[in-house]
mmCIF file of C-alpha atoms and ligand atoms in Angstrom:
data_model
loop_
_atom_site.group_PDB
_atom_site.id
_atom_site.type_symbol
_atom_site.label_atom_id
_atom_site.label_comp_id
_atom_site.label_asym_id
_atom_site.label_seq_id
_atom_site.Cartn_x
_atom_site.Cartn_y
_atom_site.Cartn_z
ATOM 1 C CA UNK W 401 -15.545 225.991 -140.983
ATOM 2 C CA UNK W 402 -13.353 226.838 -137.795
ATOM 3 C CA UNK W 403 -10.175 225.227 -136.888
ATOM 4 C CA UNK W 404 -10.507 226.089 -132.949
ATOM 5 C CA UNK W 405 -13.904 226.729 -130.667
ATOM 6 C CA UNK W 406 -13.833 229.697 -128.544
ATOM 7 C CA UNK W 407 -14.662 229.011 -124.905
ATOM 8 C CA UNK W 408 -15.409 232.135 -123.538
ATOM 9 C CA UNK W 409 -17.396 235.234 -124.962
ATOM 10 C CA UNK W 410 -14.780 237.896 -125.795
ATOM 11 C CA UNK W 411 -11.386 237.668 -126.795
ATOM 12 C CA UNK W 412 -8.965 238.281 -124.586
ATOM 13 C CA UNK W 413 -7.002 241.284 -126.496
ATOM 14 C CA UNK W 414 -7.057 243.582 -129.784
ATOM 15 C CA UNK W 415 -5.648 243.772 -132.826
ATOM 16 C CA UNK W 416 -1.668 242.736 -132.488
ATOM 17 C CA UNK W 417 1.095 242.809 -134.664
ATOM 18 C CA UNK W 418 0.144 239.364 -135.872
ATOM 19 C CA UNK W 419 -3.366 240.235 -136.411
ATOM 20 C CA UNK W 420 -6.521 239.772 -133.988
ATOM 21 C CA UNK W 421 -10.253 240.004 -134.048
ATOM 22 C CA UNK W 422 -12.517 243.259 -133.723
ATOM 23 C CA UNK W 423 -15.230 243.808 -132.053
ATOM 24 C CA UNK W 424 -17.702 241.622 -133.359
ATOM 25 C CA UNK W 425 -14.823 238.745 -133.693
ATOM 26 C CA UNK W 426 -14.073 238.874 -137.211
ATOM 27 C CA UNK W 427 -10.347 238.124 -137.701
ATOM 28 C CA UNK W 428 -8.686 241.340 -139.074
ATOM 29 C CA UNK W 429 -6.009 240.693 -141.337
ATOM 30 C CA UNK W 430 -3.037 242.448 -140.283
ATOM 31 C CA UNK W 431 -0.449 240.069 -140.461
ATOM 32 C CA UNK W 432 2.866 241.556 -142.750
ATOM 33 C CA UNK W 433 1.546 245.092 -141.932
ATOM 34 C CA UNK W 434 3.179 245.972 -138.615
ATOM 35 C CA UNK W 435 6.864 245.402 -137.219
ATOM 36 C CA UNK W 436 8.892 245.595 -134.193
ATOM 37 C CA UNK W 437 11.488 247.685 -133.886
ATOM 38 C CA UNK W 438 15.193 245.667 -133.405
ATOM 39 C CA UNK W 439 16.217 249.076 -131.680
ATOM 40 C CA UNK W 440 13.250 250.538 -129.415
ATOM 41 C CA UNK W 441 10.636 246.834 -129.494
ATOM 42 C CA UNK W 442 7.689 249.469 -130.364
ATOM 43 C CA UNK W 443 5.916 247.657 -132.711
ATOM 44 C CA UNK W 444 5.725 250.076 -136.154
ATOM 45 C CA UNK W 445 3.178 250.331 -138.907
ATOM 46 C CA UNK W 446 5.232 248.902 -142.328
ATOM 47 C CA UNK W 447 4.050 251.967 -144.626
ATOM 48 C CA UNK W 448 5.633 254.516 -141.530
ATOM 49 C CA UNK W 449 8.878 252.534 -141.570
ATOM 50 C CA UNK W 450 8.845 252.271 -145.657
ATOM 51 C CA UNK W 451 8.137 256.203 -145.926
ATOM 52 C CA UNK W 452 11.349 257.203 -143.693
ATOM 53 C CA UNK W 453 13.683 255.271 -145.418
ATOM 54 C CA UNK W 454 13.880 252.366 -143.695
ATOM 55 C CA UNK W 455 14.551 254.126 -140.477
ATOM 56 C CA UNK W 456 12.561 253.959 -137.078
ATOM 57 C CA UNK W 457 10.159 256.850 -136.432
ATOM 58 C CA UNK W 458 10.701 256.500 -132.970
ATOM 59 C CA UNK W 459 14.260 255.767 -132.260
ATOM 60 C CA UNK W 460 16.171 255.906 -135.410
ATOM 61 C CA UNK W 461 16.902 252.315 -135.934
ATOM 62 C CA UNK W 462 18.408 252.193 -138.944
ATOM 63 C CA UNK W 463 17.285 249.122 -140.610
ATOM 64 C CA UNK W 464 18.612 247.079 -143.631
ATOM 65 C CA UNK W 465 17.974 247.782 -147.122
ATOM 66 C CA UNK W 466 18.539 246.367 -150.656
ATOM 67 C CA UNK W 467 21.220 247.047 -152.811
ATOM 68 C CA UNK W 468 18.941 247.840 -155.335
ATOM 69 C CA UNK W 469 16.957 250.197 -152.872
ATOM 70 C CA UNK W 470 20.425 252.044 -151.594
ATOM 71 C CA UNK W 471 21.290 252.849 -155.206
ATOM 72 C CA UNK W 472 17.569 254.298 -155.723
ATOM 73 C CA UNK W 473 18.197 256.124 -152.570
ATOM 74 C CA UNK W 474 21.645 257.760 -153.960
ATOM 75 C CA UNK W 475 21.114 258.430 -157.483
ATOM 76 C CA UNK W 476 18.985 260.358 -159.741
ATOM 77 C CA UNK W 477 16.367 258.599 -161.813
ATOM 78 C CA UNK W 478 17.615 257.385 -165.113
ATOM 79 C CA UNK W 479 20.817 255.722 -163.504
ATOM 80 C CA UNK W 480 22.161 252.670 -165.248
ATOM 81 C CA UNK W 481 23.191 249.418 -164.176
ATOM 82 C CA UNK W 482 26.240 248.195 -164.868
ATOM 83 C CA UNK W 483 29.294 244.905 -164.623
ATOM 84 C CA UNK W 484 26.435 242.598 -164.403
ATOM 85 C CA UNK W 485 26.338 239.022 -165.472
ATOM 86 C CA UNK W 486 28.929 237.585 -163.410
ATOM 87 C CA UNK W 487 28.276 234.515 -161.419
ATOM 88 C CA UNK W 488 30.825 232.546 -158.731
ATOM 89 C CA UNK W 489 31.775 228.800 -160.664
ATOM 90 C CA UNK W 490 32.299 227.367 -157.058
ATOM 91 C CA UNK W 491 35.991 226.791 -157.377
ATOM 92 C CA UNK W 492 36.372 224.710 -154.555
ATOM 93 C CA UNK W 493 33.316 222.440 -155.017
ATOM 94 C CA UNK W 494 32.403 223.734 -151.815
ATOM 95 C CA UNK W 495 29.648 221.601 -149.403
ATOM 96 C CA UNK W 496 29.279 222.187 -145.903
ATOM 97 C CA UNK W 497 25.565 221.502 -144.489
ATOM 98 C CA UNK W 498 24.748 222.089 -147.771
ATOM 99 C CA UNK W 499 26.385 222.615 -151.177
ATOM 100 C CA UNK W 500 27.696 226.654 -152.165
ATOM 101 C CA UNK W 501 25.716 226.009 -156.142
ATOM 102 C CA UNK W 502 22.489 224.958 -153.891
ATOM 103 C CA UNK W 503 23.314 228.088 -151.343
ATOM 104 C CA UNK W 504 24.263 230.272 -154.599
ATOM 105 C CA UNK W 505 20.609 229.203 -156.501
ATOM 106 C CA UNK W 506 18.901 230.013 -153.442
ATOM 107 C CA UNK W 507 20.383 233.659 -153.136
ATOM 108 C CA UNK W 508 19.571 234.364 -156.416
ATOM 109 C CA UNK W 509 16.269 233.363 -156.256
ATOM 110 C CA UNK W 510 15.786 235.227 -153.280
ATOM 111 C CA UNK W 511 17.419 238.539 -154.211
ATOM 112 C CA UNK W 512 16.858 238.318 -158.251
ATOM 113 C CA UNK W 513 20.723 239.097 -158.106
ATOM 114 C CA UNK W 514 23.853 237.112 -159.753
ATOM 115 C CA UNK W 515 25.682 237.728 -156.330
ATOM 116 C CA UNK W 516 25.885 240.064 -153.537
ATOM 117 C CA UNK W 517 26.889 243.155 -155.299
ATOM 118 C CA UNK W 518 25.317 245.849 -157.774
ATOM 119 C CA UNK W 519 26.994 248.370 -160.006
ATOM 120 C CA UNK W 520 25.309 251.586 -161.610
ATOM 121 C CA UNK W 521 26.448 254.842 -162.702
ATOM 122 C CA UNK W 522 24.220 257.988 -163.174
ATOM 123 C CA UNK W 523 23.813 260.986 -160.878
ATOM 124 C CA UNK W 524 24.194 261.978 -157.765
ATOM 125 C CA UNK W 525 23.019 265.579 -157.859
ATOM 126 C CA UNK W 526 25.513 267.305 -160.041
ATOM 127 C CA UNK W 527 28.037 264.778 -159.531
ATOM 128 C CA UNK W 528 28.495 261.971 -162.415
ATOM 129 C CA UNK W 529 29.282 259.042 -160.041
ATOM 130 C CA UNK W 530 30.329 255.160 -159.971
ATOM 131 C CA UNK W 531 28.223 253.446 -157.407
ATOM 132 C CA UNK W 532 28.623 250.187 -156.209
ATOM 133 C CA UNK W 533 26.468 248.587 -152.821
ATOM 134 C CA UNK W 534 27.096 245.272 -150.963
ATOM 135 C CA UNK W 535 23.566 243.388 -150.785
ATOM 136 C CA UNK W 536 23.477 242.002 -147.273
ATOM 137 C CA UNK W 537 20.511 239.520 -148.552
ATOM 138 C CA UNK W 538 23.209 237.367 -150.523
ATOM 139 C CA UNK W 539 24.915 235.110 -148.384
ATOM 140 C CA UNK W 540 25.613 238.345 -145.947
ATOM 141 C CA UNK W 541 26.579 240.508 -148.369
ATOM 142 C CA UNK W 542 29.943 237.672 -148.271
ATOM 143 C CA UNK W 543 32.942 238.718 -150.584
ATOM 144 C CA UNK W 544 34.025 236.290 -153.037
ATOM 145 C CA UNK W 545 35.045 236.109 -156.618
ATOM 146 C CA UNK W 546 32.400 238.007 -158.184
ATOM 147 C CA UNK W 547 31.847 240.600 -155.459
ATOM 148 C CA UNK W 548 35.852 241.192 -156.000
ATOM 149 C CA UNK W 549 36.012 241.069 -159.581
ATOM 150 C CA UNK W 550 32.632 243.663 -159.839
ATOM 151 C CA UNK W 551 34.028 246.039 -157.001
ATOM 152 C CA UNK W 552 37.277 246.021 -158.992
ATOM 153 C CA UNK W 553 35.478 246.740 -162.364
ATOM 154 C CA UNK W 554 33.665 249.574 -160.621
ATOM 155 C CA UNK W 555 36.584 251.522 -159.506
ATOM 156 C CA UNK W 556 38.338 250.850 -162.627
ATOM 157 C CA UNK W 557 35.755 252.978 -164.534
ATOM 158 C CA UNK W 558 35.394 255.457 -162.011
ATOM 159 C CA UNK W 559 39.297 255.841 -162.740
ATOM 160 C CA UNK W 560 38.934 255.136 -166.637
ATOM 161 C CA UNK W 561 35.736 257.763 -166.682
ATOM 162 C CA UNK W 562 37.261 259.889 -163.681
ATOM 163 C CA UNK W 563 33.984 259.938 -161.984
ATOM 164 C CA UNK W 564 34.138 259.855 -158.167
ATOM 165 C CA UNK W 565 33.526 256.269 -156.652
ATOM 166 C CA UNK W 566 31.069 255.697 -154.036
ATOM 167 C CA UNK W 567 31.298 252.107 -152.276
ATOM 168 C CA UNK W 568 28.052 251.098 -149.902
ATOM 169 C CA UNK W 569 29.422 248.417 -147.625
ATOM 170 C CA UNK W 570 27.284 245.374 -145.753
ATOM 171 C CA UNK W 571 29.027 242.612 -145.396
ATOM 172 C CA UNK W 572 29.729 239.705 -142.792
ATOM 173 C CA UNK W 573 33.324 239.660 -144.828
ATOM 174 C CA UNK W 574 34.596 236.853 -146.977
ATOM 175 C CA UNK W 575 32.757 234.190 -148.477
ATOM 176 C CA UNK W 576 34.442 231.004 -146.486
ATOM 177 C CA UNK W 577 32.915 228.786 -148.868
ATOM 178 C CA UNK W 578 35.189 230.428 -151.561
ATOM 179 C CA UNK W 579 38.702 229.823 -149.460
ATOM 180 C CA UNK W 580 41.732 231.634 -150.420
ATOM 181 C CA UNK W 581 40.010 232.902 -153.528
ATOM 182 C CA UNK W 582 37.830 235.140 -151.642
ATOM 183 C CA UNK W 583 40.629 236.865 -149.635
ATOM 184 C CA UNK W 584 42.534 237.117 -152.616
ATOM 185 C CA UNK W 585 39.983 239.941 -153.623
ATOM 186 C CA UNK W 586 40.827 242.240 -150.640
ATOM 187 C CA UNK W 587 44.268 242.300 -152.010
ATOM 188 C CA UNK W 588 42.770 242.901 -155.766
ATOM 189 C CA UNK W 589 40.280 245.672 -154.486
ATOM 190 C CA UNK W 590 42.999 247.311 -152.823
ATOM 191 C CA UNK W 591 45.180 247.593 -155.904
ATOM 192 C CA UNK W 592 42.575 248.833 -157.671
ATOM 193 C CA UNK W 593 41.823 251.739 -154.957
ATOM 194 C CA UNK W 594 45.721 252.238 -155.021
ATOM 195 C CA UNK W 595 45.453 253.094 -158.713
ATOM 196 C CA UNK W 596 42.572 255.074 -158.525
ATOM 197 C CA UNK W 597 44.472 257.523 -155.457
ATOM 198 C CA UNK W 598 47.341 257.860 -158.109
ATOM 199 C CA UNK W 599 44.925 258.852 -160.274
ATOM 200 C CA UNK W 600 43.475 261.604 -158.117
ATOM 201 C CA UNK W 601 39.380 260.117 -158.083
ATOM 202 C CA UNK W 602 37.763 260.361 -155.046
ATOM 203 C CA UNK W 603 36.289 257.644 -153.312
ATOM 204 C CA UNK W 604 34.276 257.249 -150.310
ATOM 205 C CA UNK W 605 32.831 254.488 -148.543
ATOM 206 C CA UNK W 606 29.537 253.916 -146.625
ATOM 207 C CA UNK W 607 29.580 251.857 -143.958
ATOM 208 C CA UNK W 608 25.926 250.290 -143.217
ATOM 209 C CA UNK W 609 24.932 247.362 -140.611
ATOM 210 C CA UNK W 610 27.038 245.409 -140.492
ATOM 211 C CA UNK W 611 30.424 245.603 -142.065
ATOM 212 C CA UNK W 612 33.083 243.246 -140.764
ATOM 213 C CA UNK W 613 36.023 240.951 -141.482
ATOM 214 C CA UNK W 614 37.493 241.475 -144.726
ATOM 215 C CA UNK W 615 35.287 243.978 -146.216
ATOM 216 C CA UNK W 616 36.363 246.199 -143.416
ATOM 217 C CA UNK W 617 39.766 244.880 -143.331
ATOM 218 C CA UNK W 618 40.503 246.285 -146.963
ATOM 219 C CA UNK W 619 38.586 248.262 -149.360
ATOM 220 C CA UNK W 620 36.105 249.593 -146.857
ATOM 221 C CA UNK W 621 38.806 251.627 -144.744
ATOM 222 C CA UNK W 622 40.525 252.961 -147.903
ATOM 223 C CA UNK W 623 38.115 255.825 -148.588
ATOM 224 C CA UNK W 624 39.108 259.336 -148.710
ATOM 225 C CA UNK W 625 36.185 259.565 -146.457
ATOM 226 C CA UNK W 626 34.881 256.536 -144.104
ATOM 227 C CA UNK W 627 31.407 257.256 -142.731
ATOM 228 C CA UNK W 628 28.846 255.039 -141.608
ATOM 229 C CA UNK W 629 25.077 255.139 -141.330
ATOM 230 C CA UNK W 630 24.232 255.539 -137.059
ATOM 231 C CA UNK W 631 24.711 252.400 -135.438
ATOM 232 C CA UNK W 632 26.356 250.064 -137.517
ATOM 233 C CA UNK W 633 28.294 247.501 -136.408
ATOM 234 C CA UNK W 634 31.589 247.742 -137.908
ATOM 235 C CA UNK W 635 34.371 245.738 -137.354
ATOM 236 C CA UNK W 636 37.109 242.489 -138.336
ATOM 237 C CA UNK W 637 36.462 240.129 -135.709
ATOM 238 C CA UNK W 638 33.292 239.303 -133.216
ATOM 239 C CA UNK W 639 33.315 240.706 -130.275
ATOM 240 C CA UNK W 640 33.662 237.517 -128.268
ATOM 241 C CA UNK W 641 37.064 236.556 -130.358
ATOM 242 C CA UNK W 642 38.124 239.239 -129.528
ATOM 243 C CA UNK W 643 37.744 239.244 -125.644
ATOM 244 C CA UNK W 644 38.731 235.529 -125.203
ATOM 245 C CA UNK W 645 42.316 236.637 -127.371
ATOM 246 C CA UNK W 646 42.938 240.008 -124.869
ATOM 247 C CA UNK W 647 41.380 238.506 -122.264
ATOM 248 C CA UNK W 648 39.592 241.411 -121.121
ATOM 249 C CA UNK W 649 35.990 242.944 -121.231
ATOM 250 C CA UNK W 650 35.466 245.283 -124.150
ATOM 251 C CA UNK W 651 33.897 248.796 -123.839
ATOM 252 C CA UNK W 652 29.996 249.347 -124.078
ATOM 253 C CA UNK W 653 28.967 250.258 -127.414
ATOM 254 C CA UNK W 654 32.805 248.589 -128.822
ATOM 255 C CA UNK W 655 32.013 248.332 -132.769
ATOM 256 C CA UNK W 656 29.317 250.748 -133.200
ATOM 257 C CA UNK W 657 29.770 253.939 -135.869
ATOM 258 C CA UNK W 658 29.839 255.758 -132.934
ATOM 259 C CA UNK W 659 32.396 254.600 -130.895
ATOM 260 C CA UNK W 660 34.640 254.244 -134.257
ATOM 261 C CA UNK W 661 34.039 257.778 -135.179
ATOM 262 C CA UNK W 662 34.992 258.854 -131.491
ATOM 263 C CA UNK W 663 38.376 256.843 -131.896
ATOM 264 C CA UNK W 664 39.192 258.282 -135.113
ATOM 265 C CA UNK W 665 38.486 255.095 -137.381
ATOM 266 C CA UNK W 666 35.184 257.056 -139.087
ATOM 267 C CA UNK W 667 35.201 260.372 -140.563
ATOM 268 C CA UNK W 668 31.380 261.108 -140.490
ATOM 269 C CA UNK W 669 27.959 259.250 -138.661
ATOM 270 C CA UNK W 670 25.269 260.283 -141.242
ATOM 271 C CA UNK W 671 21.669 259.674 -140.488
ATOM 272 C CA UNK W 672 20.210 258.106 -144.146
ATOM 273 C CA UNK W 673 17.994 260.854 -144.914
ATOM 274 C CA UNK W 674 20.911 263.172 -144.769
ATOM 275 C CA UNK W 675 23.208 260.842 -147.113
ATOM 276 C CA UNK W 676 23.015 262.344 -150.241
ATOM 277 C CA UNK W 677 23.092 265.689 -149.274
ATOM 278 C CA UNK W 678 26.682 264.756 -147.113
ATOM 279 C CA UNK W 679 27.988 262.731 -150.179
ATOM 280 C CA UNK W 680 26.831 265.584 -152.681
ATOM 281 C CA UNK W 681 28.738 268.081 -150.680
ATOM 282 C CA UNK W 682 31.510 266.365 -149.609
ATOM 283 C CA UNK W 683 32.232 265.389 -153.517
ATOM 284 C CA UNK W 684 32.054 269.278 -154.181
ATOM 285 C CA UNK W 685 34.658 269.783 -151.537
ATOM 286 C CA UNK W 686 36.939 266.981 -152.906
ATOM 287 C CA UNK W 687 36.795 267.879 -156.376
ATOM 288 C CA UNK W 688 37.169 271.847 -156.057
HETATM 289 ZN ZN1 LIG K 811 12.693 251.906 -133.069
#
């Protein structure tokens, strides 16, 4: 049975993005195998994009990935997750359009996460590291209670163990639907980084699209080293904000890694591939 009759004889183009017909006008299933590019609109075969990282072929569009996938992409096999198990009791009985537990169940479903944050330690090369990444899927990577309270358990092993901390940022910044509570974590986070400079650890933090407000405004600055994956946007507030408070156009390019690591606010743009070779070496130079 068809759904639609075909007036004319051919069809009118080939194989899409979205799928299409060959030449004898059987429909070719290629729908969920092809994407377009955010950064260069070519359209790109999945497996191509998958098989650099999650980078563009063609222009080096550096798109989003997991948590779960950054930590694979840092550490050695056999790494271990840890500070699990935590989950945000909705303080504020929070209900905008719709209810935080309803948004919360929904995240978790969706990322088979207990909020927007994963721990592990294991290896990075010869280094014995505390990881921690921001997963951008959950709620935008927001910070609230349980993003705080894990980030704050991660660098308190990395200063308990003395293992060098590594902090993968991606976050639209605090989790509004936790109030107060969640900004009370940039002040926690920050303690907990002050402690671990007194105690001589190193920690460095990754910035990946996008990291802004809070995250940015606190434990995401605080590295020994900054750097950012290539054309992030990193920042507190939206551009827009921030022109109708000056009043006055902002630069081209204003809150990418680039223009940050031009004005001083980034210490290193490193392409992905390149990542754990950069964080490998620059942990050998911090620790000699
Ligand atoms: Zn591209």
């Amino acid at each position: 049975m068809s759904w639609f009759k075909r007036e004319s004889g051919e069809y009118e183009s080939g194989a899409g993005p979205e799928g299409g017909a060959d030449a004898n006008g059987r429909t070719v299933r290629t729908e969920g195998l092809w994407t377009k590019c955010v950064g260069c609109r070519q359209i790109i075969w999945k497996a191509d994009l998958e098989a650099n990282l999650n980078v563009c072929p063609k222009c080096q569009h550096h798109f989003k990935i997991s948590a779960r996938q950054r930590i694979d992409l840092l550490l050695d096999p056999g790494y271990e997750l840890v500070d699990g198990g935590l989950r945000s009791t909705d303080p504020l009985n929070f209900t905008d359009v719709k209810s935080y537990k309803s948004r919360l169940r929904k995240a978790q479903e969706q990322t088979g996460l207990d909020d927007a944050i994963l721990n592990a330690v294991g290896q990075l090369g010869p280094h014995a590291v505390v990881v921690s990444a921001m997963e951008y899927g959950f709620i935008g990577g927001s910070m609230g209670a349980v993003v705080g309270e894990t980030i704050a358990r991660a660098v308190d092993r990395a200063r308990l163990d003395r293992k060098p901390l590594i902090v993968v940022a991606a976050s639209g910044g605090a989790r509004m639907m936790e109030g107060v509570v969640s900004l009370m974590q940039m002040a926690k986070i920050s303690t907990a980084l002050g402690q671990l400079d007194d105690a001589k650890v190193p920690y460095i933090c990754v910035l990946t699209d996008p990291t802004t407000g809070g995250v940015t405004a606190s434990f995401a600055m605080l590295g020994d080293l900054n750097i950012a994956e290539p054309g992030a946007l990193i920042g507190f507030a939206g551009p827009r904000v921030i022109e109708q408070t000056i009043r006055q156009k902002l630069p081209e390019g204003f809150q990418r890694a680039e223009f940050l690591l031009e004005k001083g606010f980034l210490d290193a743009v490193v392409q992905r591939r390149d990542l754990k070779a950069y964080l490998i070496r620059a942990l050998s130079f911090l620790q000699a």
